[in-house]
Short mmCIF file of C-alpha atoms and ligand atoms in Angstrom, two decimals:
data_model
loop_
_atom_site.label_atom_id
_atom_site.label_comp_id
_atom_site.label_asym_id
_atom_site.label_seq_id
_atom_site.Cartn_x
_atom_site.Cartn_y
_atom_site.Cartn_z
CA MET A 24 60.44 82.93 93.59
CA CYS A 25 59.65 79.72 95.16
CA LEU A 26 60.59 78.84 98.66
CA LEU A 27 63.60 76.73 97.88
CA ALA A 28 65.17 79.50 96.18
CA VAL A 29 64.44 82.00 99.25
CA LYS A 30 66.34 79.40 101.04
CA LEU A 31 68.84 78.86 98.94
CA GLN A 32 70.09 82.52 98.66
CA LYS A 33 69.46 82.82 102.07
CA LYS A 34 72.21 79.86 102.56
CA HIS A 35 74.38 81.32 100.44
CA TYR A 36 74.32 84.56 101.95
CA LEU A 37 75.29 83.08 105.25
CA CYS A 38 78.34 81.20 103.47
CA SER A 39 79.32 83.95 101.87
CA LEU A 40 79.65 85.61 105.02
CA MET A 41 81.91 82.86 106.40
CA ALA A 42 84.88 84.75 107.94
CA GLY A 43 87.05 81.61 108.80
CA ILE A 44 87.51 78.50 110.60
CA TYR A 45 88.20 78.08 114.21
CA ILE A 46 89.79 74.81 115.44
CA HIS A 47 90.05 73.85 118.90
CA ILE A 48 93.74 71.46 119.82
CA PRO A 49 92.49 70.58 123.75
CA PHE A 50 96.60 69.56 124.36
CA CYS A 51 98.58 71.01 126.93
CA LYS A 52 102.01 69.37 128.30
CA SER A 53 101.13 70.93 131.69
CA ARG A 54 98.37 72.83 133.29
CA CYS A 55 98.51 76.59 134.57
CA LYS A 56 97.30 77.25 137.54
CA TYR A 57 94.52 79.97 136.68
CA CYS A 58 93.37 77.58 133.62
CA ASP A 59 89.52 76.72 133.19
CA PHE A 60 90.03 76.45 129.27
CA PHE A 61 88.96 73.09 128.00
CA SER A 62 92.41 71.35 128.06
CA THR A 63 93.87 68.14 128.60
CA THR A 64 97.59 66.63 128.98
CA GLN A 65 96.66 63.23 127.99
CA LEU A 66 99.27 63.84 124.47
CA ALA A 67 99.20 60.45 123.25
CA ARG A 68 95.59 60.83 122.33
CA GLN A 69 96.53 63.44 119.67
CA GLU A 70 96.75 61.72 116.61
CA GLU A 71 93.28 59.64 117.50
CA TYR A 72 91.79 63.61 117.70
CA VAL A 73 93.46 64.74 114.87
CA GLU A 74 91.94 62.01 113.18
CA ALA A 75 88.20 63.10 114.41
CA LEU A 76 88.73 66.61 113.53
CA LEU A 77 89.40 64.93 110.10
CA CYS A 78 86.20 63.37 110.10
CA GLU A 79 84.39 66.35 111.62
CA LEU A 80 85.88 68.70 108.94
CA ASP A 81 84.26 66.24 105.94
CA ASP A 82 81.16 66.43 107.44
CA ARG A 83 80.75 69.95 107.69
CA ARG A 84 82.57 71.03 104.65
CA HIS A 85 79.31 72.03 103.00
CA THR A 86 79.84 75.15 105.28
CA LEU A 87 82.80 76.25 103.78
CA THR A 88 83.37 78.28 100.49
CA GLU A 89 86.17 80.16 98.99
CA GLU A 90 85.22 82.99 101.06
CA VAL A 91 87.42 81.89 103.90
CA ARG A 92 89.78 84.12 104.79
CA THR A 93 91.26 82.91 108.12
CA ILE A 94 92.02 80.29 110.20
CA TYR A 95 92.97 79.67 114.01
CA MET A 96 94.30 76.97 115.72
CA GLY A 97 93.65 77.76 119.30
CA GLY A 98 93.66 75.42 122.48
CA GLY A 99 94.71 74.33 124.40
CA THR A 100 98.35 74.53 122.68
CA PRO A 101 98.48 73.48 118.97
CA SER A 102 102.06 74.05 119.04
CA THR A 103 102.34 70.13 121.00
CA LEU A 104 100.92 68.84 118.08
CA PRO A 105 103.90 67.33 115.39
CA VAL A 106 104.43 68.36 112.53
CA GLY A 107 102.95 66.03 110.28
CA ALA A 108 99.09 66.03 112.11
CA LEU A 109 99.01 69.79 112.00
CA SER A 110 100.00 70.11 108.38
CA ARG A 111 97.13 67.32 107.24
CA ILE A 112 94.81 69.88 109.30
CA VAL A 113 96.23 72.72 107.14
CA GLN A 114 96.28 71.03 104.28
CA ARG A 115 92.76 69.51 104.45
CA CYS A 116 91.43 72.94 105.14
CA VAL A 117 92.86 74.29 101.97
CA ALA A 118 91.70 72.12 100.21
CA LEU A 119 88.01 71.95 101.23
CA CYS A 120 87.79 75.63 100.92
CA GLY A 121 89.32 75.85 97.41
CA MET A 122 92.61 78.31 98.75
CA GLU A 123 95.90 78.68 97.02
CA TRP A 124 98.87 78.17 98.62
CA GLY A 125 100.60 81.74 99.22
CA SER A 126 97.01 83.09 99.39
CA ARG A 127 96.24 85.81 101.02
CA VAL A 128 94.17 83.97 104.16
CA GLU A 129 95.61 84.52 107.49
CA ILE A 130 96.42 81.29 109.50
CA THR A 131 97.43 81.57 112.93
CA LEU A 132 98.80 78.36 115.11
CA GLU A 133 98.69 79.19 118.70
CA VAL A 134 102.32 78.04 119.96
CA ASN A 135 103.97 78.01 123.66
CA PRO A 136 107.57 79.36 123.58
CA GLY A 137 108.57 76.24 124.87
CA ASP A 138 107.53 74.39 121.36
CA VAL A 139 109.22 77.18 119.14
CA THR A 140 112.22 75.40 117.90
CA GLU A 141 114.36 76.19 114.38
CA ALA A 142 112.60 73.10 113.00
CA ASN A 143 109.70 73.66 114.66
CA VAL A 144 109.03 77.32 112.87
CA ARG A 145 110.16 76.14 109.13
CA ALA A 146 107.86 73.58 109.36
CA TRP A 147 104.82 75.31 110.30
CA ARG A 148 105.73 78.40 107.55
CA ALA A 149 106.46 75.57 104.94
CA MET A 150 102.61 74.21 105.54
CA GLY A 151 101.13 77.68 105.14
CA ILE A 152 100.87 79.27 108.35
CA ASN A 153 101.76 82.98 108.56
CA ARG A 154 100.88 83.99 112.13
CA LEU A 155 102.41 83.04 115.30
CA SER A 156 99.91 83.67 118.94
CA MET A 157 102.39 83.05 121.37
CA GLY A 158 101.51 82.80 125.31
CA VAL A 159 104.35 85.39 126.48
CA GLN A 160 102.56 85.99 129.60
CA SER A 161 105.57 87.81 131.32
CA PHE A 162 108.99 88.40 131.33
CA ASP A 163 109.23 87.47 135.38
CA ASP A 164 110.82 84.23 135.93
CA THR A 165 108.68 84.14 139.35
CA LEU A 166 105.73 85.19 138.13
CA LEU A 167 105.93 82.73 135.14
CA GLN A 168 106.16 79.80 137.90
CA LEU A 169 103.71 81.69 140.29
CA ILE A 170 100.78 81.10 137.68
CA GLY A 171 102.37 77.44 136.36
CA ARG A 172 103.47 78.31 133.02
CA ARG A 173 106.44 75.37 131.65
CA HIS A 174 108.48 78.36 129.59
CA THR A 175 110.59 80.99 131.12
CA ALA A 176 111.43 84.73 129.95
CA GLN A 177 114.46 83.62 128.10
CA GLN A 178 112.65 81.20 126.27
CA ALA A 179 110.35 83.58 125.08
CA ARG A 180 112.63 86.04 123.69
CA GLU A 181 114.38 83.61 121.61
CA ALA A 182 111.05 81.63 120.41
CA VAL A 183 110.07 85.25 119.30
CA ALA A 184 114.18 85.90 117.67
CA VAL A 185 114.04 82.17 115.94
CA ALA A 186 110.42 82.89 114.82
CA GLN A 187 111.17 86.18 112.94
CA ALA A 188 114.30 84.59 111.53
CA ALA A 189 112.25 82.37 109.46
CA GLY A 190 110.34 84.79 108.36
CA PHE A 191 107.75 84.98 110.46
CA ASP A 192 106.29 88.74 110.11
CA ASN A 193 102.91 88.68 111.62
CA ILE A 194 103.65 87.46 115.47
CA SER A 195 101.28 88.44 118.36
CA ILE A 196 102.17 87.85 122.00
CA ASP A 197 99.77 87.39 125.14
CA LEU A 198 100.52 89.00 128.28
CA MET A 199 98.98 89.21 131.45
CA TYR A 200 98.99 91.43 134.57
CA ALA A 201 97.72 91.54 137.97
CA LEU A 202 99.36 88.39 138.60
CA PRO A 203 99.67 87.59 142.44
CA THR A 204 102.45 89.62 144.28
CA GLU A 205 102.79 91.57 140.86
CA THR A 206 104.09 95.14 140.94
CA MET A 207 104.12 98.50 138.97
CA PRO A 208 107.49 98.26 137.91
CA GLN A 209 107.08 94.75 137.23
CA TRP A 210 104.66 95.49 134.87
CA GLN A 211 106.15 98.26 132.89
CA ASN A 212 109.22 95.96 132.92
CA ASP A 213 107.04 93.55 130.93
CA ILE A 214 105.87 96.32 128.86
CA ALA A 215 109.35 97.52 127.80
CA GLU A 216 110.63 93.59 127.17
CA ALA A 217 107.67 93.18 124.74
CA LEU A 218 108.13 96.94 122.79
CA LYS A 219 112.05 95.76 122.49
CA LEU A 220 110.86 92.58 120.51
CA GLY A 221 109.53 94.27 117.55
CA VAL A 222 105.96 91.95 117.36
CA GLN A 223 103.07 93.19 115.31
CA HIS A 224 100.45 92.17 117.86
CA ILE A 225 100.21 92.53 121.88
CA SER A 226 96.71 90.87 123.67
CA SER A 227 97.00 91.61 127.03
CA TYR A 228 94.31 90.42 129.49
CA GLY A 229 94.28 91.19 134.16
CA LEU A 230 94.27 87.77 135.78
CA ILE A 231 90.48 86.26 136.65
CA TYR A 232 90.22 83.88 139.43
CA GLU A 233 88.38 81.49 137.86
CA GLU A 234 85.97 78.95 140.16
CA GLY A 235 87.77 75.66 140.22
CA THR A 236 91.28 76.65 139.16
CA ALA A 237 94.52 75.94 141.48
CA LEU A 238 95.06 79.70 141.86
CA MET A 239 91.72 80.07 143.02
CA ALA A 240 92.17 77.68 145.43
CA LEU A 241 95.68 79.21 146.69
CA LEU A 242 93.73 82.88 147.04
CA GLU A 243 90.79 81.21 149.07
CA ARG A 244 93.71 79.91 151.48
CA GLY A 245 95.53 83.10 151.30
CA VAL A 246 98.70 81.65 149.69
CA VAL A 247 98.14 83.86 147.43
CA ALA A 248 96.26 87.78 146.94
CA ALA A 249 94.94 89.55 144.57
CA VAL A 250 96.17 92.60 143.02
CA ASP A 251 94.28 95.14 144.44
CA GLU A 252 91.76 96.61 141.89
CA ASP A 253 93.08 100.01 141.67
CA VAL A 254 96.65 99.08 140.81
CA GLU A 255 94.67 96.85 138.38
CA MET A 256 93.27 99.90 136.72
CA GLN A 257 96.62 101.45 136.94
CA MET A 258 98.58 98.68 135.09
CA TYR A 259 95.66 99.04 132.35
CA ASP A 260 95.83 102.89 131.55
CA TYR A 261 99.56 102.43 131.56
CA LEU A 262 99.21 98.85 129.02
CA VAL A 263 97.00 101.50 126.67
CA GLU A 264 99.02 104.84 127.48
CA THR A 265 102.69 103.29 126.57
CA LEU A 266 101.31 100.79 123.62
CA THR A 267 99.13 103.67 121.91
CA ARG A 268 102.28 105.84 122.52
CA ASN A 269 104.92 103.53 120.53
CA GLY A 270 102.62 103.30 117.18
CA TYR A 271 100.34 100.11 118.12
CA VAL A 272 96.52 100.75 117.55
CA HIS A 273 94.25 99.73 120.38
CA TYR A 274 91.66 98.56 118.29
CA GLU A 275 89.73 96.10 120.84
CA VAL A 276 89.98 96.46 124.87
CA SER A 277 92.62 94.04 125.03
CA ASN A 278 94.13 93.84 121.93
CA PHE A 279 96.83 96.00 120.11
CA ALA A 280 98.35 96.06 116.39
CA LEU A 281 100.94 97.68 114.27
CA LEU A 282 98.66 99.64 111.46
CA GLY A 283 97.25 96.76 109.30
CA ARG A 284 98.08 93.83 111.74
CA GLU A 285 94.81 93.46 113.62
CA SER A 286 94.10 90.14 113.83
CA LYS A 287 91.61 89.29 110.74
CA HIS A 288 90.54 86.27 112.58
CA ASN A 289 89.12 87.95 115.83
CA SER A 290 88.34 90.46 114.49
CA SER A 291 85.75 88.92 112.30
CA TYR A 292 84.42 87.36 116.24
CA TRP A 293 83.94 91.20 117.24
CA ASN A 294 82.04 92.39 113.80
CA ASP A 295 79.58 89.93 114.32
CA THR A 296 80.12 87.75 111.55
CA PRO A 297 79.95 83.98 111.00
CA TYR A 298 82.58 81.35 111.94
CA LEU A 299 83.06 77.67 112.20
CA GLY A 300 84.21 76.30 114.97
CA LEU A 301 85.87 72.27 115.01
CA GLY A 302 87.10 70.27 117.75
CA ALA A 303 85.87 69.62 120.93
CA GLY A 304 84.25 72.33 122.72
CA ALA A 305 84.69 74.13 120.27
CA HIS A 306 81.42 77.01 119.03
CA SER A 307 80.34 77.80 115.69
CA TYR A 308 77.86 80.98 114.54
CA ASP A 309 76.07 81.19 111.03
CA GLY A 310 74.58 84.47 111.80
CA GLU A 311 71.60 83.00 113.13
CA LYS A 312 72.57 80.29 115.85
CA ARG A 313 75.45 79.38 117.76
CA GLN A 314 76.37 75.85 118.27
CA TRP A 315 79.09 74.26 120.52
CA ASN A 316 80.86 70.62 120.18
CA VAL A 317 81.20 68.51 123.65
CA SER A 318 83.45 69.23 125.76
CA ASP A 319 84.90 65.84 126.52
CA LEU A 320 87.63 64.16 124.85
CA ASP A 321 86.36 60.47 124.40
CA MET A 322 82.83 61.79 123.46
CA TYR A 323 83.81 64.23 121.09
CA ILE A 324 86.05 61.36 119.45
CA GLN A 325 83.66 59.11 119.40
CA GLN A 326 80.97 61.02 117.76
CA ALA A 327 83.44 62.90 114.85
CA ARG A 328 84.75 59.57 114.26
CA ALA A 329 81.07 58.08 113.79
CA HIS A 330 80.03 60.62 111.71
CA ALA A 331 77.80 61.42 114.46
CA LEU A 332 78.44 64.84 116.47
CA LEU A 333 75.59 66.09 118.70
CA PRO A 334 76.35 69.65 118.59
CA GLU A 335 74.07 72.21 121.37
CA LEU A 336 72.15 74.48 119.72
CA GLU A 337 71.17 77.66 120.26
CA TRP A 338 68.87 80.33 118.01
CA LEU A 339 69.52 83.95 119.37
CA THR A 340 66.41 86.06 119.40
CA GLU A 341 66.86 89.40 117.34
CA GLU A 342 66.86 91.29 121.36
CA GLN A 343 70.04 88.80 121.70
CA ARG A 344 71.58 89.67 118.59
CA HIS A 345 71.40 93.65 118.85
CA THR A 346 72.46 93.21 122.53
CA GLU A 347 75.75 91.24 120.93
CA ARG A 348 76.07 93.72 118.29
CA VAL A 349 76.34 96.86 120.88
CA MET A 350 78.54 94.90 123.22
CA LEU A 351 80.97 93.70 120.69
CA GLY A 352 81.05 96.64 119.01
CA LEU A 353 82.04 98.57 122.21
CA ARG A 354 84.96 96.58 122.76
CA THR A 355 86.45 97.99 119.57
CA ASN A 356 87.46 101.37 118.20
CA ARG A 357 84.75 100.80 115.82
CA GLY A 358 82.03 101.46 118.62
CA VAL A 359 78.65 101.28 117.45
CA ALA A 360 76.17 102.95 115.69
CA MET A 361 74.07 105.93 117.33
CA GLY A 362 70.88 104.33 115.87
CA ASP A 363 71.51 101.01 117.82
CA VAL A 364 71.81 101.86 121.39
CA ASN A 365 69.52 104.03 124.23
CA MET A 366 70.28 107.19 123.40
CA SER A 367 68.93 108.72 126.79
CA ARG A 368 71.77 107.41 128.55
CA VAL A 369 74.43 108.40 126.44
CA GLU A 370 74.99 112.07 126.98
CA GLY A 371 75.87 111.43 130.60
CA TYR A 372 78.71 108.99 129.76
CA VAL A 373 79.80 111.59 126.94
CA GLN A 374 80.17 113.96 129.75
CA GLN A 375 81.85 111.78 132.18
CA GLY A 376 84.60 111.20 129.00
CA LEU A 377 83.36 107.34 129.06
CA LEU A 378 81.94 107.27 125.87
CA LYS A 379 82.96 109.55 122.64
CA GLN A 380 81.00 110.36 119.45
CA GLU A 381 82.61 110.17 116.34
CA GLY A 382 80.55 110.29 112.89
CA GLU A 383 77.37 108.28 113.58
CA ARG A 384 78.74 106.25 115.85
CA LEU A 385 79.90 106.07 119.78
CA VAL A 386 83.13 104.47 121.14
CA ALA A 387 84.57 103.74 124.91
CA THR A 388 87.15 105.62 125.92
CA THR A 389 90.16 103.89 128.18
CA LYS A 390 88.30 105.25 131.19
CA GLY A 391 84.86 103.60 129.58
CA PHE A 392 86.55 100.52 129.38
CA HIS A 393 87.03 100.24 132.95
CA ILE A 394 83.12 99.88 133.52
CA LEU A 395 82.12 98.64 130.01
CA ASN A 396 80.11 95.87 131.05
CA ARG A 397 78.07 98.55 133.25
CA ILE A 398 77.52 100.87 130.43
CA ILE A 399 76.35 97.99 127.95
CA GLU A 400 73.84 97.01 130.59
CA ASP A 401 72.55 100.74 130.33
CA LEU A 402 72.65 101.14 126.73
CA VAL A 403 70.77 98.11 125.05
S1 SF4 B 510 98.80 76.94 128.02
FE1 SF4 B 510 96.42 77.41 127.87
S2 SF4 B 510 95.09 75.92 127.46
FE2 SF4 B 510 96.92 74.82 128.25
S3 SF4 B 510 96.69 75.23 130.33
FE3 SF4 B 510 97.83 76.89 130.01
S4 SF4 B 510 96.39 78.60 129.97
FE4 SF4 B 510 95.18 76.26 129.77
#
């Protein structure tokens, strides 16, 4: 076989694994106090950003095939985009990937409850979006204000109801725990409220005080206090115990879904499957290397519109890929193949109830999730 044929075959192999497209929409109406993501409140720049995004999509369409199974619009807050702009993005993706309308492609939109109106949900469904991921975070208005969210608990309840009434039957909500001043009864109430909504998917993360955020400044000045570590662990245990008892599968350390409603898009990250990331700051992975666009609105728009994007690249060594495989696998209920880890350390963890053996694989227990990073370091 000539070298060219080998290259073509390899390219096809990579493309055929392409799991999905991630589209970063970096616009928010206001900034949350805990946020260190790349986002901006310059909503007046949305139209030119979408133009740039479509240029990038055209330029990188050669990496897309009919194998694309998911489109995920994250941010930022993609629900701040006018429906016309969102529709152009979705239509262009669908056209370039050769997808059919109404196909089984999972198309997710991250939304803020404050943007969920009857008109918006109807428009989102009409353009083919079939999954919503809603940043609810808490059902306690005092806590929501403390972390700088712009919606209220009642808006969140109504947003889910409006989306369900419009036919969305695949809704995920995000919940945060260990918020400043949060008590166990408040967290238990949040989970009870979440269960009442009848959503298909729940993602839940403990608050992290990130450097440079407004919340970190408040912590340093003693205006707010972090929740005690033991209480935070109890909150996580309560979350896992309650959601699994109510029929949600704990399929990733921070993610729970009714059977068959796991996020296909996010699962592809954890399954080491390639993805294409578009937009400012977006990361891509093709099975061999990562690349990411500049995290600067002006530079991204300028580069993308000139068809001259300058992504940074990182080629992964076999060792890095192995570490990531173990790390990502152990975050999920699939675990890792025993052949992939240092078995000399496994027995101790199994005896302590931190890992369990399932057939030929090793899976972390809820107790193990508390110290997952330490376990992973030890096993690779
Ligand atoms: S909505 Fe999300 S991206 Fe925007 S500021 Fe809040 S946490 Fe950050």
